[in-house]
Amino acid sequence: MLAYSLRRVPSALLVLLVASMLVFAVLRLAPGDPAVVLAGPDPTPQAVEAVRTQLGLDDSLASQYFHWLGGLLTGDLGDSYILGAPIATLIGSGLGATLELTLAALVLAILIGGTLGLALGAGRRRTVRTGAGAVTGLAFAVPPYVSGVLLVLLFSIAWPILPAAGRVALLDDPEIAAQYLLMPALCLALPAAAVIARFLAASLRRVQDEDFVQTGIAKGISARRLLFRHVLPNALPPVITALGIQIGQLLGGAIVVEAIFAWPGIGQLLLNAVLGRDYLLVQDLLLLAVAVSVILQTVTDLAHAAIDPRLRPEAR
């Protein structure tokens, strides 16, 4: 496992390097100039040029890129062009809220997706499978920006039992914090739950056709014991891979959900940075998102290999 883990490191570093180049280049190709934003309304060309010199934007693109990369390697993320605050501080203040939202959504996605997947793949009654299939299809088809608005209309306006927007820290008041957290987490979790349910159902059906399952049935092992002791563990590896991908999707989807529910996380920070042409802050946030996705994917592959030894290089 150690050799397998070490072999993942060079490819992960290469992905991060390529991602840093793409992020830097795409932002420079986009229209807009942070110097114009900072120079105020109706700025003179001299004022804009002075701001560009102050921010280092008049240096060559290669110089700007290597200066940014060097800062990242030494732990210096720089200061936000627009907000003027250290980027590490800004990310730290929003990261907790985004992680709280993402973890809550992940728990809901596993619970809902696992239940629906079991009903779809191992349900004995046709009505159960049909109902689970309908709920899964609805959760998969409705995007978060639609489900978010519907949840607000239903539970904050028509039947006002949950707050429509904002956040209370879990440590300050857990009960009130859960009320603020429930709708955005559910909105973010539904598409991921649908994907998990479909992967789990397909994997369960495939494993149920294996010879060892038919042998277990012939020996009289109860259906419940056969499902939870033998079928489900063998059906989990592809679901774990899908789950790892979905965690990255949850972090990306948090941008939309945070905008709908005014959740003060990384998504809100990124949105404001893009609108303000805050190059340095956008670069750091996008590369952070890529790094988190790479780490999650690596952890998922390692978990997959730990469950299924056939995937390890020494077993090939």
mmCIF file of C-alpha atoms in Angstrom:
data_model
loop_
_atom_site.group_PDB
_atom_site.id
_atom_site.type_symbol
_atom_site.label_atom_id
_atom_site.label_comp_id
_atom_site.label_asym_id
_atom_site.label_seq_id
_atom_site.Cartn_x
_atom_site.Cartn_y
_atom_site.Cartn_z
ATOM 1 C CA MET A 1 0.000 0.000 0.000
ATOM 2 C CA LEU A 2 2.904 2.372 0.769
ATOM 3 C CA ALA A 3 4.440 1.859 -2.700
ATOM 4 C CA TYR A 4 1.008 2.302 -4.275
ATOM 5 C CA SER A 5 0.525 5.540 -2.309
ATOM 6 C CA LEU A 6 3.940 6.946 -3.304
ATOM 7 C CA ARG A 7 3.272 6.252 -6.982
ATOM 8 C CA ARG A 8 0.263 8.583 -6.796
ATOM 9 C CA VAL A 9 2.349 11.587 -5.664
ATOM 10 C CA PRO A 10 4.071 12.556 -9.002
ATOM 11 C CA SER A 11 0.811 12.465 -10.966
ATOM 12 C CA ALA A 12 -0.921 14.550 -8.284
ATOM 13 C CA LEU A 13 1.857 17.175 -8.388
ATOM 14 C CA LEU A 14 1.695 17.255 -12.200
ATOM 15 C CA VAL A 15 -2.069 17.841 -12.091
ATOM 16 C CA LEU A 16 -1.575 20.739 -9.656
ATOM 17 C CA LEU A 17 1.152 22.290 -11.841
ATOM 18 C CA VAL A 18 -0.955 22.096 -15.011
ATOM 19 C CA ALA A 19 -3.987 23.410 -13.116
ATOM 20 C CA SER A 20 -1.980 26.397 -11.836
ATOM 21 C CA MET A 21 -0.960 27.274 -15.423
ATOM 22 C CA LEU A 22 -4.538 26.975 -16.715
ATOM 23 C CA VAL A 23 -6.005 29.014 -13.861
ATOM 24 C CA PHE A 24 -3.424 31.767 -14.333
ATOM 25 C CA ALA A 25 -3.853 31.860 -18.143
ATOM 26 C CA VAL A 26 -7.667 31.740 -18.193
ATOM 27 C CA LEU A 27 -7.959 34.677 -15.782
ATOM 28 C CA ARG A 28 -5.653 36.796 -17.972
ATOM 29 C CA LEU A 29 -7.756 35.949 -21.049
ATOM 30 C CA ALA A 30 -11.018 37.007 -19.348
ATOM 31 C CA PRO A 31 -12.232 40.585 -19.921
ATOM 32 C CA GLY A 32 -11.789 43.152 -17.136
ATOM 33 C CA ASP A 33 -8.892 44.705 -15.243
ATOM 34 C CA PRO A 34 -8.542 44.881 -11.444
ATOM 35 C CA ALA A 35 -6.561 48.131 -11.803
ATOM 36 C CA VAL A 36 -9.596 49.820 -13.386
ATOM 37 C CA VAL A 37 -11.808 48.584 -10.518
ATOM 38 C CA LEU A 38 -9.361 49.832 -7.863
ATOM 39 C CA ALA A 39 -8.737 53.183 -9.562
ATOM 40 C CA GLY A 40 -12.326 54.230 -8.851
ATOM 41 C CA PRO A 41 -15.020 55.768 -11.084
ATOM 42 C CA ASP A 42 -13.865 57.513 -14.282
ATOM 43 C CA PRO A 43 -10.128 56.956 -13.632
ATOM 44 C CA THR A 44 -7.439 58.652 -15.711
ATOM 45 C CA PRO A 45 -5.009 56.425 -17.674
ATOM 46 C CA GLN A 46 -2.219 57.598 -15.361
ATOM 47 C CA ALA A 47 -4.183 56.508 -12.271
ATOM 48 C CA VAL A 48 -4.901 53.072 -13.786
ATOM 49 C CA GLU A 49 -1.251 52.657 -14.754
ATOM 50 C CA ALA A 50 -0.132 53.614 -11.231
ATOM 51 C CA VAL A 51 -2.387 50.948 -9.742
ATOM 52 C CA ARG A 52 -1.121 48.371 -12.237
ATOM 53 C CA THR A 53 2.469 49.159 -11.230
ATOM 54 C CA GLN A 54 1.571 48.938 -7.534
ATOM 55 C CA LEU A 55 -0.031 45.496 -8.010
ATOM 56 C CA GLY A 56 2.771 44.220 -10.231
ATOM 57 C CA LEU A 57 0.391 43.751 -13.174
ATOM 58 C CA ASP A 58 2.758 45.582 -15.548
ATOM 59 C CA ASP A 59 5.351 42.807 -15.156
ATOM 60 C CA SER A 60 5.580 40.091 -17.798
ATOM 61 C CA LEU A 61 3.075 37.227 -17.499
ATOM 62 C CA ALA A 62 5.894 34.744 -16.829
ATOM 63 C CA SER A 63 7.222 36.950 -14.013
ATOM 64 C CA GLN A 64 3.724 37.269 -12.478
ATOM 65 C CA TYR A 65 3.182 33.486 -12.694
ATOM 66 C CA PHE A 66 6.490 32.509 -11.096
ATOM 67 C CA HIS A 67 6.065 35.197 -8.408
ATOM 68 C CA TRP A 68 2.643 33.735 -7.550
ATOM 69 C CA LEU A 69 3.929 30.138 -7.643
ATOM 70 C CA GLY A 70 6.905 31.033 -5.452
ATOM 71 C CA GLY A 71 4.573 32.617 -2.914
ATOM 72 C CA LEU A 72 2.429 29.467 -2.807
ATOM 73 C CA LEU A 73 5.468 27.230 -2.277
ATOM 74 C CA THR A 74 6.626 29.393 0.648
ATOM 75 C CA GLY A 75 3.149 29.643 2.195
ATOM 76 C CA ASP A 76 2.600 33.284 1.225
ATOM 77 C CA LEU A 77 -0.784 33.552 -0.520
ATOM 78 C CA GLY A 78 -0.509 37.329 -0.853
ATOM 79 C CA ASP A 79 -3.123 40.038 -0.219
ATOM 80 C CA SER A 80 -6.473 40.507 -1.921
ATOM 81 C CA TYR A 81 -6.407 43.312 -4.531
ATOM 82 C CA ILE A 82 -9.928 44.481 -3.694
ATOM 83 C CA LEU A 83 -10.371 43.692 0.011
ATOM 84 C CA GLY A 84 -6.753 44.474 0.969
ATOM 85 C CA ALA A 85 -6.692 41.681 3.559
ATOM 86 C CA PRO A 86 -4.329 38.664 3.628
ATOM 87 C CA ILE A 87 -5.793 35.906 1.453
ATOM 88 C CA ALA A 88 -4.935 33.236 4.035
ATOM 89 C CA THR A 89 -7.123 35.089 6.558
ATOM 90 C CA LEU A 90 -10.011 35.438 4.072
ATOM 91 C CA ILE A 91 -9.875 31.737 3.168
ATOM 92 C CA GLY A 92 -9.653 30.755 6.826
ATOM 93 C CA SER A 93 -12.754 32.778 7.710
ATOM 94 C CA GLY A 94 -14.881 31.189 4.970
ATOM 95 C CA LEU A 95 -13.435 27.674 4.935
ATOM 96 C CA GLY A 96 -15.123 26.590 8.170
ATOM 97 C CA ALA A 97 -18.587 27.521 6.885
ATOM 98 C CA THR A 98 -18.038 25.727 3.560
ATOM 99 C CA LEU A 99 -16.661 22.592 5.225
ATOM 100 C CA GLU A 100 -19.597 22.582 7.643
ATOM 101 C CA LEU A 101 -22.055 22.785 4.737
ATOM 102 C CA THR A 102 -20.200 20.184 2.650
ATOM 103 C CA LEU A 103 -19.876 17.660 5.490
ATOM 104 C CA ALA A 104 -23.564 18.000 6.370
ATOM 105 C CA ALA A 105 -24.478 17.514 2.699
ATOM 106 C CA LEU A 106 -22.159 14.496 2.463
ATOM 107 C CA VAL A 107 -23.803 12.819 5.467
ATOM 108 C CA LEU A 108 -27.277 13.440 4.000
ATOM 109 C CA ALA A 109 -26.153 12.205 0.558
ATOM 110 C CA ILE A 110 -24.806 8.939 2.029
ATOM 111 C CA LEU A 111 -27.943 8.358 4.128
ATOM 112 C CA ILE A 112 -30.426 9.206 1.364
ATOM 113 C CA GLY A 113 -28.390 7.649 -1.468
ATOM 114 C CA GLY A 114 -27.646 4.482 0.527
ATOM 115 C CA THR A 115 -31.311 3.978 1.422
ATOM 116 C CA LEU A 116 -32.512 4.593 -2.134
ATOM 117 C CA GLY A 117 -29.733 2.401 -3.584
ATOM 118 C CA LEU A 118 -30.655 -0.522 -1.317
ATOM 119 C CA ALA A 119 -34.332 -0.122 -2.220
ATOM 120 C CA LEU A 120 -33.529 0.029 -5.942
ATOM 121 C CA GLY A 121 -30.983 -2.781 -6.038
ATOM 122 C CA ALA A 122 -32.257 -5.174 -3.386
ATOM 123 C CA GLY A 123 -35.926 -4.231 -2.800
ATOM 124 C CA ARG A 124 -38.235 -7.218 -3.144
ATOM 125 C CA ARG A 125 -41.474 -5.316 -3.777
ATOM 126 C CA ARG A 126 -42.023 -3.680 -7.133
ATOM 127 C CA THR A 127 -43.766 -0.667 -5.556
ATOM 128 C CA VAL A 128 -40.669 -0.022 -3.395
ATOM 129 C CA ARG A 129 -38.336 -0.168 -6.400
ATOM 130 C CA THR A 130 -40.678 2.055 -8.454
ATOM 131 C CA GLY A 131 -40.987 4.633 -5.666
ATOM 132 C CA ALA A 132 -37.232 4.683 -5.045
ATOM 133 C CA GLY A 133 -36.592 5.026 -8.785
ATOM 134 C CA ALA A 134 -38.982 7.983 -9.022
ATOM 135 C CA VAL A 135 -37.371 9.802 -6.067
ATOM 136 C CA THR A 136 -33.876 9.115 -7.447
ATOM 137 C CA GLY A 137 -34.827 10.386 -10.909
ATOM 138 C CA LEU A 138 -36.355 13.564 -9.424
ATOM 139 C CA ALA A 139 -33.284 14.248 -7.255
ATOM 140 C CA PHE A 140 -31.005 13.683 -10.250
ATOM 141 C CA ALA A 141 -33.008 15.890 -12.640
ATOM 142 C CA VAL A 142 -33.583 18.955 -10.445
ATOM 143 C CA PRO A 143 -30.477 21.187 -10.196
ATOM 144 C CA PRO A 144 -29.578 22.814 -6.836
ATOM 145 C CA TYR A 145 -30.624 26.317 -7.924
ATOM 146 C CA VAL A 146 -34.158 25.010 -8.582
ATOM 147 C CA SER A 147 -34.441 22.758 -5.532
ATOM 148 C CA GLY A 148 -33.050 25.579 -3.362
ATOM 149 C CA VAL A 149 -35.746 28.011 -4.467
ATOM 150 C CA LEU A 150 -38.466 25.344 -4.036
ATOM 151 C CA LEU A 151 -37.250 24.520 -0.514
ATOM 152 C CA VAL A 152 -37.303 28.211 0.457
ATOM 153 C CA LEU A 153 -40.825 28.651 -0.976
ATOM 154 C CA LEU A 154 -42.065 25.542 0.858
ATOM 155 C CA PHE A 155 -40.339 25.676 4.263
ATOM 156 C CA SER A 156 -39.714 29.424 4.719
ATOM 157 C CA ILE A 157 -42.746 31.045 3.067
ATOM 158 C CA ALA A 158 -45.656 28.599 2.658
ATOM 159 C CA TRP A 159 -44.837 26.714 5.886
ATOM 160 C CA PRO A 160 -42.374 28.957 7.761
ATOM 161 C CA ILE A 161 -40.472 26.526 9.977
ATOM 162 C CA LEU A 162 -36.894 27.083 8.714
ATOM 163 C CA PRO A 163 -34.890 30.304 8.101
ATOM 164 C CA ALA A 164 -34.452 31.198 4.421
ATOM 165 C CA ALA A 165 -30.869 32.508 4.617
ATOM 166 C CA GLY A 166 -27.891 33.148 6.865
ATOM 167 C CA ARG A 167 -25.772 31.045 9.206
ATOM 168 C CA VAL A 168 -25.261 30.489 12.923
ATOM 169 C CA ALA A 169 -22.063 28.711 14.009
ATOM 170 C CA LEU A 170 -22.640 25.205 15.380
ATOM 171 C CA LEU A 171 -20.585 25.932 18.492
ATOM 172 C CA ASP A 172 -22.640 29.056 19.322
ATOM 173 C CA ASP A 173 -26.093 27.433 19.273
ATOM 174 C CA PRO A 174 -26.299 23.886 17.821
ATOM 175 C CA GLU A 175 -30.115 23.808 17.678
ATOM 176 C CA ILE A 176 -30.502 27.098 15.798
ATOM 177 C CA ALA A 177 -27.440 26.300 13.653
ATOM 178 C CA ALA A 178 -29.053 23.019 12.531
ATOM 179 C CA GLN A 179 -32.157 24.928 11.421
ATOM 180 C CA TYR A 180 -30.038 27.247 9.252
ATOM 181 C CA LEU A 181 -27.990 24.314 7.928
ATOM 182 C CA LEU A 182 -30.761 21.848 6.999
ATOM 183 C CA MET A 183 -32.105 23.386 3.776
ATOM 184 C CA PRO A 184 -28.780 24.309 2.107
ATOM 185 C CA ALA A 185 -27.310 20.919 3.034
ATOM 186 C CA LEU A 186 -30.332 19.057 1.646
ATOM 187 C CA CYS A 187 -30.286 21.163 -1.518
ATOM 188 C CA LEU A 188 -26.597 20.367 -2.034
ATOM 189 C CA ALA A 189 -26.974 16.668 -1.150
ATOM 190 C CA LEU A 190 -29.843 15.643 -3.452
ATOM 191 C CA PRO A 191 -27.917 15.287 -6.786
ATOM 192 C CA ALA A 192 -25.057 13.448 -5.043
ATOM 193 C CA ALA A 193 -27.555 11.140 -3.302
ATOM 194 C CA ALA A 194 -29.096 10.266 -6.670
ATOM 195 C CA VAL A 195 -25.686 9.364 -8.139
ATOM 196 C CA ILE A 196 -24.765 7.236 -5.104
ATOM 197 C CA ALA A 197 -28.142 5.461 -5.263
ATOM 198 C CA ARG A 198 -27.726 4.568 -8.939
ATOM 199 C CA PHE A 199 -24.140 3.337 -8.524
ATOM 200 C CA LEU A 200 -25.090 1.269 -5.463
ATOM 201 C CA ALA A 201 -28.161 -0.252 -7.136
ATOM 202 C CA ALA A 202 -26.214 -1.217 -10.284
ATOM 203 C CA SER A 203 -23.381 -2.673 -8.227
ATOM 204 C CA LEU A 204 -25.797 -4.668 -6.027
ATOM 205 C CA ARG A 205 -27.502 -6.172 -9.083
ATOM 206 C CA ARG A 206 -24.137 -7.157 -10.558
ATOM 207 C CA VAL A 207 -22.932 -8.823 -7.347
ATOM 208 C CA GLN A 208 -26.259 -10.629 -6.858
ATOM 209 C CA ASP A 209 -25.610 -12.460 -10.141
ATOM 210 C CA GLU A 210 -22.252 -13.809 -8.903
ATOM 211 C CA ASP A 211 -21.880 -17.543 -8.311
ATOM 212 C CA PHE A 212 -21.070 -17.221 -4.608
ATOM 213 C CA VAL A 213 -24.413 -15.496 -3.992
ATOM 214 C CA GLN A 214 -26.312 -18.274 -5.752
ATOM 215 C CA THR A 215 -24.365 -20.781 -3.650
ATOM 216 C CA GLY A 216 -25.362 -18.909 -0.495
ATOM 217 C CA ILE A 217 -29.013 -19.004 -1.533
ATOM 218 C CA ALA A 218 -28.765 -22.760 -2.210
ATOM 219 C CA LYS A 219 -27.297 -23.282 1.279
ATOM 220 C CA GLY A 220 -30.302 -21.526 2.817
ATOM 221 C CA ILE A 221 -28.573 -18.365 4.101
ATOM 222 C CA SER A 222 -31.224 -15.767 4.944
ATOM 223 C CA ALA A 223 -31.683 -12.974 2.412
ATOM 224 C CA ARG A 224 -30.908 -10.283 5.003
ATOM 225 C CA ARG A 225 -27.655 -11.922 6.097
ATOM 226 C CA LEU A 226 -26.632 -12.592 2.507
ATOM 227 C CA LEU A 227 -27.259 -8.942 1.579
ATOM 228 C CA PHE A 228 -25.461 -7.234 4.475
ATOM 229 C CA ARG A 229 -22.668 -9.787 5.114
ATOM 230 C CA HIS A 230 -21.733 -10.760 1.547
ATOM 231 C CA VAL A 231 -23.419 -8.755 -1.238
ATOM 232 C CA LEU A 232 -23.120 -5.215 0.125
ATOM 233 C CA PRO A 233 -19.366 -5.329 1.016
ATOM 234 C CA ASN A 234 -18.551 -6.614 -2.495
ATOM 235 C CA ALA A 235 -20.745 -3.935 -4.068
ATOM 236 C CA LEU A 236 -19.071 -1.009 -2.271
ATOM 237 C CA PRO A 237 -15.761 -0.433 -4.201
ATOM 238 C CA PRO A 238 -17.303 1.302 -7.269
ATOM 239 C CA VAL A 239 -19.620 3.244 -4.955
ATOM 240 C CA ILE A 240 -16.623 4.541 -2.977
ATOM 241 C CA THR A 241 -15.040 5.760 -6.211
ATOM 242 C CA ALA A 242 -18.270 7.559 -7.126
ATOM 243 C CA LEU A 243 -18.473 8.986 -3.615
ATOM 244 C CA GLY A 244 -14.985 10.474 -3.905
ATOM 245 C CA ILE A 245 -15.945 12.205 -7.139
ATOM 246 C CA GLN A 246 -19.166 13.454 -5.558
ATOM 247 C CA ILE A 247 -17.282 15.095 -2.676
ATOM 248 C CA GLY A 248 -15.486 17.242 -5.237
ATOM 249 C CA GLN A 249 -18.836 17.982 -6.874
ATOM 250 C CA LEU A 250 -20.270 18.989 -3.493
ATOM 251 C CA LEU A 251 -17.479 21.523 -2.982
ATOM 252 C CA GLY A 252 -18.127 22.946 -6.457
ATOM 253 C CA GLY A 253 -21.897 22.989 -5.976
ATOM 254 C CA ALA A 254 -21.469 24.836 -2.690
ATOM 255 C CA ILE A 255 -20.809 28.023 -4.703
ATOM 256 C CA VAL A 256 -24.374 28.026 -6.057
ATOM 257 C CA VAL A 257 -25.994 26.920 -2.799
ATOM 258 C CA GLU A 258 -24.117 29.527 -0.745
ATOM 259 C CA ALA A 259 -25.363 32.234 -3.126
ATOM 260 C CA ILE A 260 -29.000 31.052 -2.773
ATOM 261 C CA PHE A 261 -28.971 30.825 1.039
ATOM 262 C CA ALA A 262 -26.520 33.723 1.723
ATOM 263 C CA TRP A 263 -24.153 31.211 3.343
ATOM 264 C CA PRO A 264 -20.872 33.046 4.170
ATOM 265 C CA GLY A 265 -18.412 30.472 2.830
ATOM 266 C CA ILE A 266 -15.712 30.058 0.197
ATOM 267 C CA GLY A 267 -18.302 30.096 -2.592
ATOM 268 C CA GLN A 268 -19.474 33.603 -1.685
ATOM 269 C CA LEU A 269 -15.856 34.729 -1.411
ATOM 270 C CA LEU A 270 -15.034 33.292 -4.860
ATOM 271 C CA LEU A 271 -18.110 34.853 -6.457
ATOM 272 C CA ASN A 272 -17.260 38.309 -5.090
ATOM 273 C CA ALA A 273 -13.608 37.883 -6.156
ATOM 274 C CA VAL A 274 -14.608 36.999 -9.740
ATOM 275 C CA LEU A 275 -16.977 39.965 -9.974
ATOM 276 C CA GLY A 276 -14.223 42.290 -8.643
ATOM 277 C CA ARG A 277 -11.521 40.861 -10.980
ATOM 278 C CA ASP A 278 -9.481 40.008 -7.883
ATOM 279 C CA TYR A 279 -6.976 37.858 -9.800
ATOM 280 C CA LEU A 280 -4.806 36.722 -6.920
ATOM 281 C CA LEU A 281 -7.727 35.701 -4.687
ATOM 282 C CA VAL A 282 -9.467 33.848 -7.552
ATOM 283 C CA GLN A 283 -6.236 32.041 -8.474
ATOM 284 C CA ASP A 284 -5.661 30.890 -4.890
ATOM 285 C CA LEU A 285 -9.274 29.742 -4.411
ATOM 286 C CA LEU A 286 -9.434 27.824 -7.705
ATOM 287 C CA LEU A 287 -6.094 26.117 -7.088
ATOM 288 C CA LEU A 288 -7.241 25.249 -3.557
ATOM 289 C CA ALA A 289 -10.353 23.624 -5.050
ATOM 290 C CA VAL A 290 -8.198 21.597 -7.470
ATOM 291 C CA ALA A 291 -5.856 20.551 -4.642
ATOM 292 C CA VAL A 292 -8.784 19.392 -2.501
ATOM 293 C CA SER A 293 -10.201 17.399 -5.451
ATOM 294 C CA VAL A 294 -6.817 15.765 -6.114
ATOM 295 C CA ILE A 295 -6.414 14.832 -2.447
ATOM 296 C CA LEU A 296 -9.939 13.421 -2.268
ATOM 297 C CA GLN A 297 -9.435 11.412 -5.446
ATOM 298 C CA THR A 298 -6.144 10.014 -4.129
ATOM 299 C CA VAL A 299 -7.735 9.072 -0.805
ATOM 300 C CA THR A 300 -10.621 7.448 -2.689
ATOM 301 C CA ASP A 301 -8.250 5.391 -4.849
ATOM 302 C CA LEU A 302 -6.331 4.274 -1.750
ATOM 303 C CA ALA A 303 -9.572 3.276 -0.005
ATOM 304 C CA HIS A 304 -10.633 1.434 -3.158
ATOM 305 C CA ALA A 305 -7.314 -0.439 -3.260
ATOM 306 C CA ALA A 306 -7.546 -1.237 0.461
ATOM 307 C CA ILE A 307 -10.970 -2.848 -0.038
ATOM 308 C CA ASP A 308 -10.100 -4.610 -3.306
ATOM 309 C CA PRO A 309 -6.479 -6.000 -3.247
ATOM 310 C CA ARG A 310 -6.757 -6.853 -6.982
ATOM 311 C CA LEU A 311 -6.229 -3.141 -7.759
ATOM 312 C CA ARG A 312 -2.805 -2.974 -6.098
ATOM 313 C CA PRO A 313 0.180 -3.109 -8.478
ATOM 314 C CA GLU A 314 1.753 -6.071 -6.636
ATOM 315 C CA ALA A 315 -1.395 -8.105 -7.325
ATOM 316 C CA ARG A 316 -1.207 -7.629 -11.117
#
